[in-house]
Coordinates of C-alpha atoms in Angstrom, one line a residue:
X846 CA 149.7 99.1 42.5
X847 CA 148.8 95.4 43.0
X848 CA 145.6 94.9 41.0
X849 CA 143.9 92.9 43.9
X850 CA 144.7 95.7 46.4
X851 CA 143.4 98.4 43.9
X852 CA 140.2 96.4 43.4
X853 CA 139.6 96.0 47.2
X854 CA 140.4 99.6 47.9
X855 CA 137.6 100.4 45.4
X856 CA 135.3 98.1 47.3
X857 CA 136.2 99.3 50.7
X858 CA 133.2 101.5 51.3
X859 CA 130.9 98.5 50.7
X860 CA 133.1 96.4 53.1
X861 CA 132.9 98.9 55.8
X862 CA 129.2 99.1 55.4
X863 CA 128.9 95.4 55.8
X864 CA 131.3 95.4 58.7
X865 CA 129.2 98.0 60.6
X866 CA 126.2 95.9 60.0
X867 CA 127.8 92.8 61.5
X868 CA 129.2 94.9 64.5
X869 CA 125.8 96.4 65.1
X870 CA 124.2 93.0 65.1
X871 CA 125.2 92.1 68.7
X872 CA 126.0 88.4 69.3
X873 CA 127.1 87.4 72.9
X874 CA 128.0 83.8 73.1
X875 CA 125.4 83.0 75.7
X876 CA 122.5 84.4 73.6
X877 CA 121.8 81.7 70.9
X878 CA 119.1 83.9 69.2
X879 CA 121.4 86.8 68.9
X880 CA 124.2 84.7 67.6
X881 CA 121.8 83.2 65.1
X882 CA 120.8 86.7 63.9
X883 CA 124.5 87.4 63.1
X884 CA 125.0 84.0 61.4
X885 CA 121.9 84.7 59.2
X886 CA 123.1 88.1 58.3
X887 CA 126.4 86.7 57.2
X888 CA 124.9 83.8 55.4
X889 CA 122.4 86.1 53.4
X890 CA 125.4 88.2 52.4
X891 CA 127.4 85.5 50.7
X892 CA 124.5 83.4 49.5
X893 CA 125.2 84.6 45.9
X894 CA 128.8 83.3 45.9
X895 CA 128.7 80.4 48.3
X896 CA 126.8 77.3 49.3
X897 CA 125.9 77.8 53.0
X898 CA 125.2 75.0 55.4
X899 CA 123.7 75.8 58.8
X900 CA 124.8 73.4 61.6
X901 CA 123.0 73.2 65.0
X902 CA 125.0 74.4 68.0
X903 CA 123.2 72.8 70.8
X904 CA 122.5 75.4 73.5
X905 CA 124.6 77.8 71.6
X906 CA 123.8 79.5 68.2
X907 CA 124.2 77.8 64.9
X908 CA 127.5 77.3 63.1
X909 CA 127.9 78.1 59.3
X910 CA 130.0 76.2 56.7
X911 CA 130.3 78.2 53.6
X912 CA 131.8 76.8 50.3
X913 CA 132.7 79.4 47.9
X914 CA 132.1 79.1 44.1
X915 CA 135.5 80.4 42.7
X916 CA 137.2 80.5 39.2
X917 CA 139.4 77.6 38.3
X918 CA 138.5 74.3 36.7
X919 CA 139.8 71.4 38.8
X920 CA 139.8 71.7 42.5
X921 CA 142.1 69.6 44.5
X922 CA 142.5 69.9 48.3
X923 CA 140.9 72.4 50.6
X924 CA 141.7 75.8 51.9
X925 CA 139.7 76.4 55.1
X926 CA 138.9 79.8 56.6
X927 CA 138.1 79.5 60.3
X928 CA 136.3 82.2 62.4
X929 CA 133.5 82.9 64.9
X930 CA 130.3 85.0 65.0
X931 CA 130.1 85.3 68.8
X932 CA 131.5 88.1 71.0
X933 CA 132.2 88.6 74.7
X934 CA 129.9 91.6 75.0
X935 CA 126.4 91.5 76.5
X936 CA 123.4 92.7 74.7
X937 CA 122.9 96.5 74.8
X938 CA 126.6 97.3 75.0
X939 CA 126.2 99.4 71.8
X940 CA 124.7 102.1 74.1
X941 CA 128.2 102.6 75.6
X942 CA 130.3 101.2 72.8
X943 CA 128.7 102.5 69.6
X944 CA 130.1 102.0 66.2
X945 CA 132.1 105.0 65.4
X946 CA 134.9 106.4 63.2
X947 CA 137.6 108.5 64.9
X948 CA 141.4 108.8 65.0
X949 CA 141.9 106.7 61.8
X950 CA 140.0 103.8 63.3
X951 CA 136.6 102.1 63.5
X952 CA 135.4 101.3 67.0
X953 CA 132.8 98.9 68.3
X954 CA 132.0 95.6 70.1
X955 CA 133.7 92.7 68.4
X956 CA 134.9 94.9 65.5
X957 CA 138.5 93.5 66.0
X958 CA 137.6 90.1 67.5
X959 CA 136.6 89.1 65.0
X960 CA 133.9 90.6 62.9
X961 CA 136.4 92.4 60.7
X962 CA 138.2 89.2 59.9
X963 CA 134.9 87.6 58.9
X964 CA 134.0 90.5 56.6
X965 CA 137.5 90.6 55.1
X966 CA 137.3 86.9 54.1
X967 CA 133.9 87.5 52.4
X968 CA 135.2 90.4 50.4
X969 CA 138.4 88.6 49.6
X970 CA 136.4 85.8 48.0
X971 CA 134.3 88.4 46.1
X972 CA 137.5 89.9 44.8
X973 CA 138.8 86.5 43.5
X974 CA 135.6 86.0 41.6
X975 CA 135.4 89.5 40.2
X976 CA 139.0 89.5 39.1
X977 CA 138.6 85.9 37.8
X978 CA 141.5 84.6 39.6
X979 CA 142.0 80.8 39.2
X980 CA 141.8 78.9 42.4
X981 CA 143.3 75.3 42.7
X982 CA 141.6 74.4 46.0
X983 CA 138.1 74.1 47.3
X984 CA 137.6 77.1 49.7
X985 CA 135.4 76.9 52.7
X986 CA 134.7 79.2 55.7
X987 CA 133.7 77.7 59.0
X988 CA 132.1 80.2 61.4
X989 CA 131.4 78.8 64.9
X990 CA 129.1 80.2 67.5
X991 CA 130.8 79.7 70.8
X992 CA 134.6 80.2 70.4
X993 CA 134.8 82.9 73.0
X994 CA 133.6 80.3 75.6
X995 CA 136.1 77.6 74.5
X996 CA 134.4 76.1 71.6
X997 CA 132.6 73.3 73.8
X998 CA 130.3 72.1 71.0
X999 CA 132.2 73.1 67.8
X1000 CA 135.5 71.5 68.4
X1001 CA 134.7 68.1 66.7
X1002 CA 133.1 70.0 63.8
X1003 CA 136.3 72.2 63.4
X1004 CA 138.5 69.1 63.6
X1005 CA 136.4 67.1 61.0
X1006 CA 136.2 70.0 58.6
X1007 CA 139.9 70.7 58.8
X1008 CA 141.2 67.1 58.6
X1009 CA 143.3 66.7 55.4
X1010 CA 143.0 70.4 54.5
X1011 CA 145.9 71.9 52.5
X1012 CA 145.9 74.9 54.8
X1013 CA 143.8 76.6 57.5
X1014 CA 143.6 80.4 57.6
X1015 CA 142.5 81.7 60.9
X1016 CA 140.7 85.1 60.9
X1017 CA 141.6 86.2 64.4
X1018 CA 143.2 89.7 64.6
X1019 CA 146.9 90.1 64.2
X1020 CA 149.3 90.7 67.1
X1021 CA 149.6 94.4 68.0
X1022 CA 149.3 97.5 65.9
X1023 CA 151.9 95.9 63.5
X1024 CA 149.4 93.1 62.7
X1025 CA 151.9 90.3 63.2
X1026 CA 150.7 87.0 62.1
X1027 CA 150.5 84.1 64.6
X1028 CA 152.6 81.0 63.9
X1029 CA 152.4 79.6 67.5
X1030 CA 149.9 79.7 70.4
X1031 CA 150.0 78.2 73.8
X1032 CA 147.8 75.4 74.8
X1033 CA 145.1 76.3 77.4
X1034 CA 143.5 74.5 80.2
X1035 CA 142.2 74.7 83.6
X1036 CA 141.6 72.8 86.9
X1037 CA 139.0 73.0 89.6
X1038 CA 140.6 72.2 93.0
X1039 CA 138.0 71.4 95.7
X1040 CA 138.9 71.1 99.4
X1041 CA 136.5 69.5 101.9
X1042 CA 137.1 70.0 105.7
X1043 CA 134.9 70.0 108.7
X1044 CA 132.7 72.8 109.9
X1045 CA 132.7 74.0 113.5
X1046 CA 131.9 77.0 115.7
X1047 CA 135.0 79.3 115.4
X1048 CA 134.6 80.4 119.1
X1049 CA 133.0 77.5 120.9
X1050 CA 134.5 74.4 119.3
X1051 CA 137.5 75.6 117.3
X1052 CA 139.6 72.3 117.5
X1053 CA 136.6 70.3 116.3
X1054 CA 136.9 72.0 112.8
X1055 CA 139.2 71.4 109.9
X1056 CA 139.4 74.6 107.8
X1057 CA 139.0 74.0 104.1
X1058 CA 140.2 77.5 103.6
X1059 CA 143.6 77.1 105.4
X1060 CA 144.1 73.9 103.5
X1061 CA 143.3 75.5 100.2
X1062 CA 145.8 78.3 101.0
X1063 CA 148.4 75.6 101.4
X1064 CA 147.4 74.0 98.1
X1065 CA 147.6 77.4 96.3
X1066 CA 151.1 77.8 97.4
X1067 CA 151.9 74.4 95.8
X1068 CA 150.0 75.2 92.7
X1069 CA 151.8 78.6 92.2
X1070 CA 155.2 76.7 92.2
X1071 CA 154.1 74.9 89.0
X1072 CA 154.7 77.9 86.8
X1073 CA 157.9 77.3 84.7
X1074 CA 158.6 80.5 82.7
X1075 CA 161.7 79.0 81.1
X1076 CA 159.4 76.3 79.5
X1077 CA 156.6 78.8 78.8
X1078 CA 154.3 77.2 81.4
X1079 CA 152.1 79.5 83.5
X1080 CA 149.8 78.4 86.2
X1081 CA 147.4 81.0 87.6
X1082 CA 145.0 80.4 90.6
X1083 CA 142.5 83.0 89.4
X1084 CA 139.3 82.6 91.4
X1085 CA 138.8 81.3 95.0
X1086 CA 135.5 80.5 96.9
X1087 CA 135.1 79.4 100.4
X1088 CA 133.3 79.5 103.7
X1089 CA 130.0 80.8 104.8
X1090 CA 130.5 83.1 107.8
X1091 CA 133.5 84.4 109.7
X1092 CA 132.5 82.6 112.8
X1093 CA 132.3 79.3 111.0
X1094 CA 135.4 77.2 110.3
X1095 CA 135.0 76.6 106.5
X1096 CA 134.0 73.1 105.5
X1097 CA 134.3 73.9 101.7
X1098 CA 136.8 75.9 99.6
X1099 CA 137.8 75.8 96.0
X1100 CA 140.0 77.4 93.4
X1101 CA 139.8 77.8 89.6
X1102 CA 143.2 77.6 88.0
X1103 CA 144.2 78.6 84.4
X1104 CA 147.2 77.2 82.7
X1105 CA 149.1 77.7 79.5
X1106 CA 151.7 75.5 78.0
X1107 CA 153.9 76.0 75.0
X1108 CA 154.4 72.4 74.0
X1109 CA 151.9 69.4 74.2
X1110 CA 154.7 67.3 75.8
X1111 CA 154.5 69.7 78.8
X1112 CA 151.0 68.8 79.7
X1113 CA 151.4 65.2 81.0
X1114 CA 153.9 66.1 83.7
X1115 CA 151.9 69.1 84.7
X1116 CA 148.7 67.0 84.9
X1117 CA 150.5 64.5 87.0
X1118 CA 151.4 67.3 89.5
X1119 CA 147.8 68.4 89.7
X1120 CA 146.4 64.9 90.1
X1121 CA 149.0 64.2 92.8
X1122 CA 147.9 67.1 95.1
X1123 CA 147.3 65.7 98.6
X1124 CA 145.9 67.4 101.7
X1125 CA 148.4 68.6 104.3
X1126 CA 145.7 68.3 107.0
X1127 CA 144.7 64.6 107.1
X1128 CA 141.1 65.7 108.1
X1129 CA 140.7 67.5 104.8
X1130 CA 140.3 66.0 101.3
X1131 CA 141.4 67.5 98.0
X1132 CA 139.6 66.7 94.7
X1133 CA 141.0 67.9 91.4
X1134 CA 139.0 68.0 88.1
X1135 CA 139.8 69.6 84.6
X1136 CA 142.6 69.3 82.1
X1137 CA 143.6 70.6 78.7
X1138 CA 141.0 72.6 76.6
X1139 CA 143.0 73.6 73.7
X1140 CA 146.2 71.8 72.5
X1141 CA 149.2 74.2 71.7
X1142 CA 149.6 75.5 68.2
X1143 CA 153.4 74.6 67.9
X1144 CA 155.3 76.1 65.0
X1145 CA 156.2 73.4 62.5
X1146 CA 158.1 73.6 59.3
X1147 CA 154.8 73.5 57.4
X1148 CA 153.5 76.5 59.4
X1149 CA 156.7 78.2 58.8
X1150 CA 156.5 77.7 55.1
X1151 CA 152.9 79.0 55.0
X1152 CA 154.0 82.1 56.9
X1153 CA 156.8 82.5 54.4
X1154 CA 154.3 82.5 51.5
X1155 CA 152.1 85.1 53.3
X1156 CA 155.2 87.3 53.8
X1157 CA 156.1 87.0 50.1
X1158 CA 152.5 87.9 49.0
X1159 CA 152.3 90.8 51.5
X1160 CA 155.5 92.3 50.0
X1161 CA 153.7 92.4 46.6
X1162 CA 151.2 94.6 48.4
X1163 CA 154.0 96.9 49.7
X1164 CA 153.6 95.5 53.3
X1165 CA 156.2 93.9 55.6
X1166 CA 154.6 91.4 57.9
X1167 CA 156.2 89.5 60.9
X1168 CA 155.4 86.5 62.9
X1169 CA 154.6 86.1 66.5
X1170 CA 153.6 83.6 69.2
X1171 CA 150.9 84.2 71.9
X1172 CA 149.6 82.9 75.1
X1173 CA 146.0 83.2 73.9
X1174 CA 144.2 80.4 72.1
X1175 CA 141.9 80.1 69.0
X1176 CA 140.4 77.4 67.2
X1177 CA 143.6 77.3 65.1
X1178 CA 145.0 75.4 68.1
X1179 CA 142.7 72.5 67.1
X1180 CA 143.6 72.4 63.5
X1181 CA 147.4 72.8 64.0
X1182 CA 147.3 69.9 66.5
X1183 CA 145.9 67.7 63.6
X1184 CA 149.1 68.5 61.7
X1185 CA 147.3 70.8 59.3
X1186 CA 149.4 73.9 58.2
X1187 CA 147.7 76.6 60.1
X1188 CA 148.3 80.4 59.9
X1189 CA 146.5 82.6 62.4
X1190 CA 146.1 86.3 62.9
X1191 CA 145.0 87.0 59.5
X1192 CA 142.2 89.3 60.5
X1193 CA 142.2 93.0 61.3
X1194 CA 145.0 95.1 62.7
X1195 CA 144.0 96.9 65.8
X1196 CA 143.9 96.8 69.6
X1197 CA 141.5 96.5 72.6
X1198 CA 140.0 93.1 72.0
X1199 CA 137.4 92.4 74.7
X1200 CA 137.8 96.0 76.0
X1201 CA 135.9 99.3 75.7
X1202 CA 138.7 100.7 73.3
X1203 CA 138.4 97.8 70.8
X1204 CA 139.1 99.2 67.4
X1205 CA 140.7 98.5 64.0
X1206 CA 143.0 100.7 61.9
X1207 CA 141.2 101.8 58.8
X1208 CA 144.3 102.1 56.6
X1209 CA 145.0 98.3 57.1
X1210 CA 141.7 97.0 55.9
X1211 CA 142.5 96.8 52.2
X1212 CA 146.0 95.1 52.5
X1213 CA 144.7 92.5 54.9
X1214 CA 141.7 91.6 52.7
X1215 CA 143.9 91.5 49.7
X1216 CA 146.4 89.2 51.4
X1217 CA 143.5 86.8 52.1
X1218 CA 142.6 86.8 48.4
X1219 CA 146.2 86.3 47.4
X1220 CA 146.8 83.5 49.7
X1221 CA 143.6 81.6 48.5
X1222 CA 144.7 82.1 44.9
X1223 CA 148.3 81.0 45.6
X1224 CA 147.7 77.9 47.8

């Protein structure tokens, strides 16, 4: 058996104990105090093997930047682990989603996305130290506090920290129950389309009104045509609001639109189409705001080479891994857009992220943690 894998298997009970502690430390994005408790818990757990810097997160919780003290004389370059401490679940969810072990899995809020990945990285670094594996690069781990709400504060920090790095390892869960690594992600953005019309009594003075709702319906038909599946572009009018009462012609209506693009070059023409939306009814006005939130993580030659290294190292562990692309985003989108080789999906294997059945496979804990250790030592 691979010595790193054997070592981590021996340490798995301690890893699981730590993971449970993280999961049971609830940390919804919108509760800074709760996220700070989770960040403090992690910081305390690695204080003996890393220098930990706490960074203010504005109205969100604190971010952590951990630099690990690892074997090896001269350190040149940087390997950056990227993760987050926040989850999508409200405080108190443990009452209906308790930590539990069943069916070969561990279950609980945030266990897959992505407290397992965070725990795996910490224990991978312990394995590197305990096995005295020489490391050529400095190794840091950046944990942000608001990834689940779009990283509105931490994006500049992530980009600054990753600039010039040798590689970025993103600790989001793998794709599906095969745990495929992610070498491409779509870019993500959104638009808010606001229509203003004229209110009037729907029975007494119908012709005096100009319905924002009717106009918005026409705009939504136009917006829906912007989806181009052949290019990987999807446009989804997801939430609509409008009107006050059924007997009042609506003066206001709006739609929130999500879009995904496979390539950055696809954004400008899509943005032009949105900005060019004009009212069909000349008595209404249309206002469009929004844009691109996360650039796409496009598969480059360097990303492909990084995946190739991971696949080779996984085979030494007796595991075959595959690559995948996904429509979801992560902070790896930011680092890949900088031109930094980025490999995503290196966290746990499981299913049910953001859902009541969120869980990870117990028998994939050791090999995923060992792969992180081997990657850090090999890069």
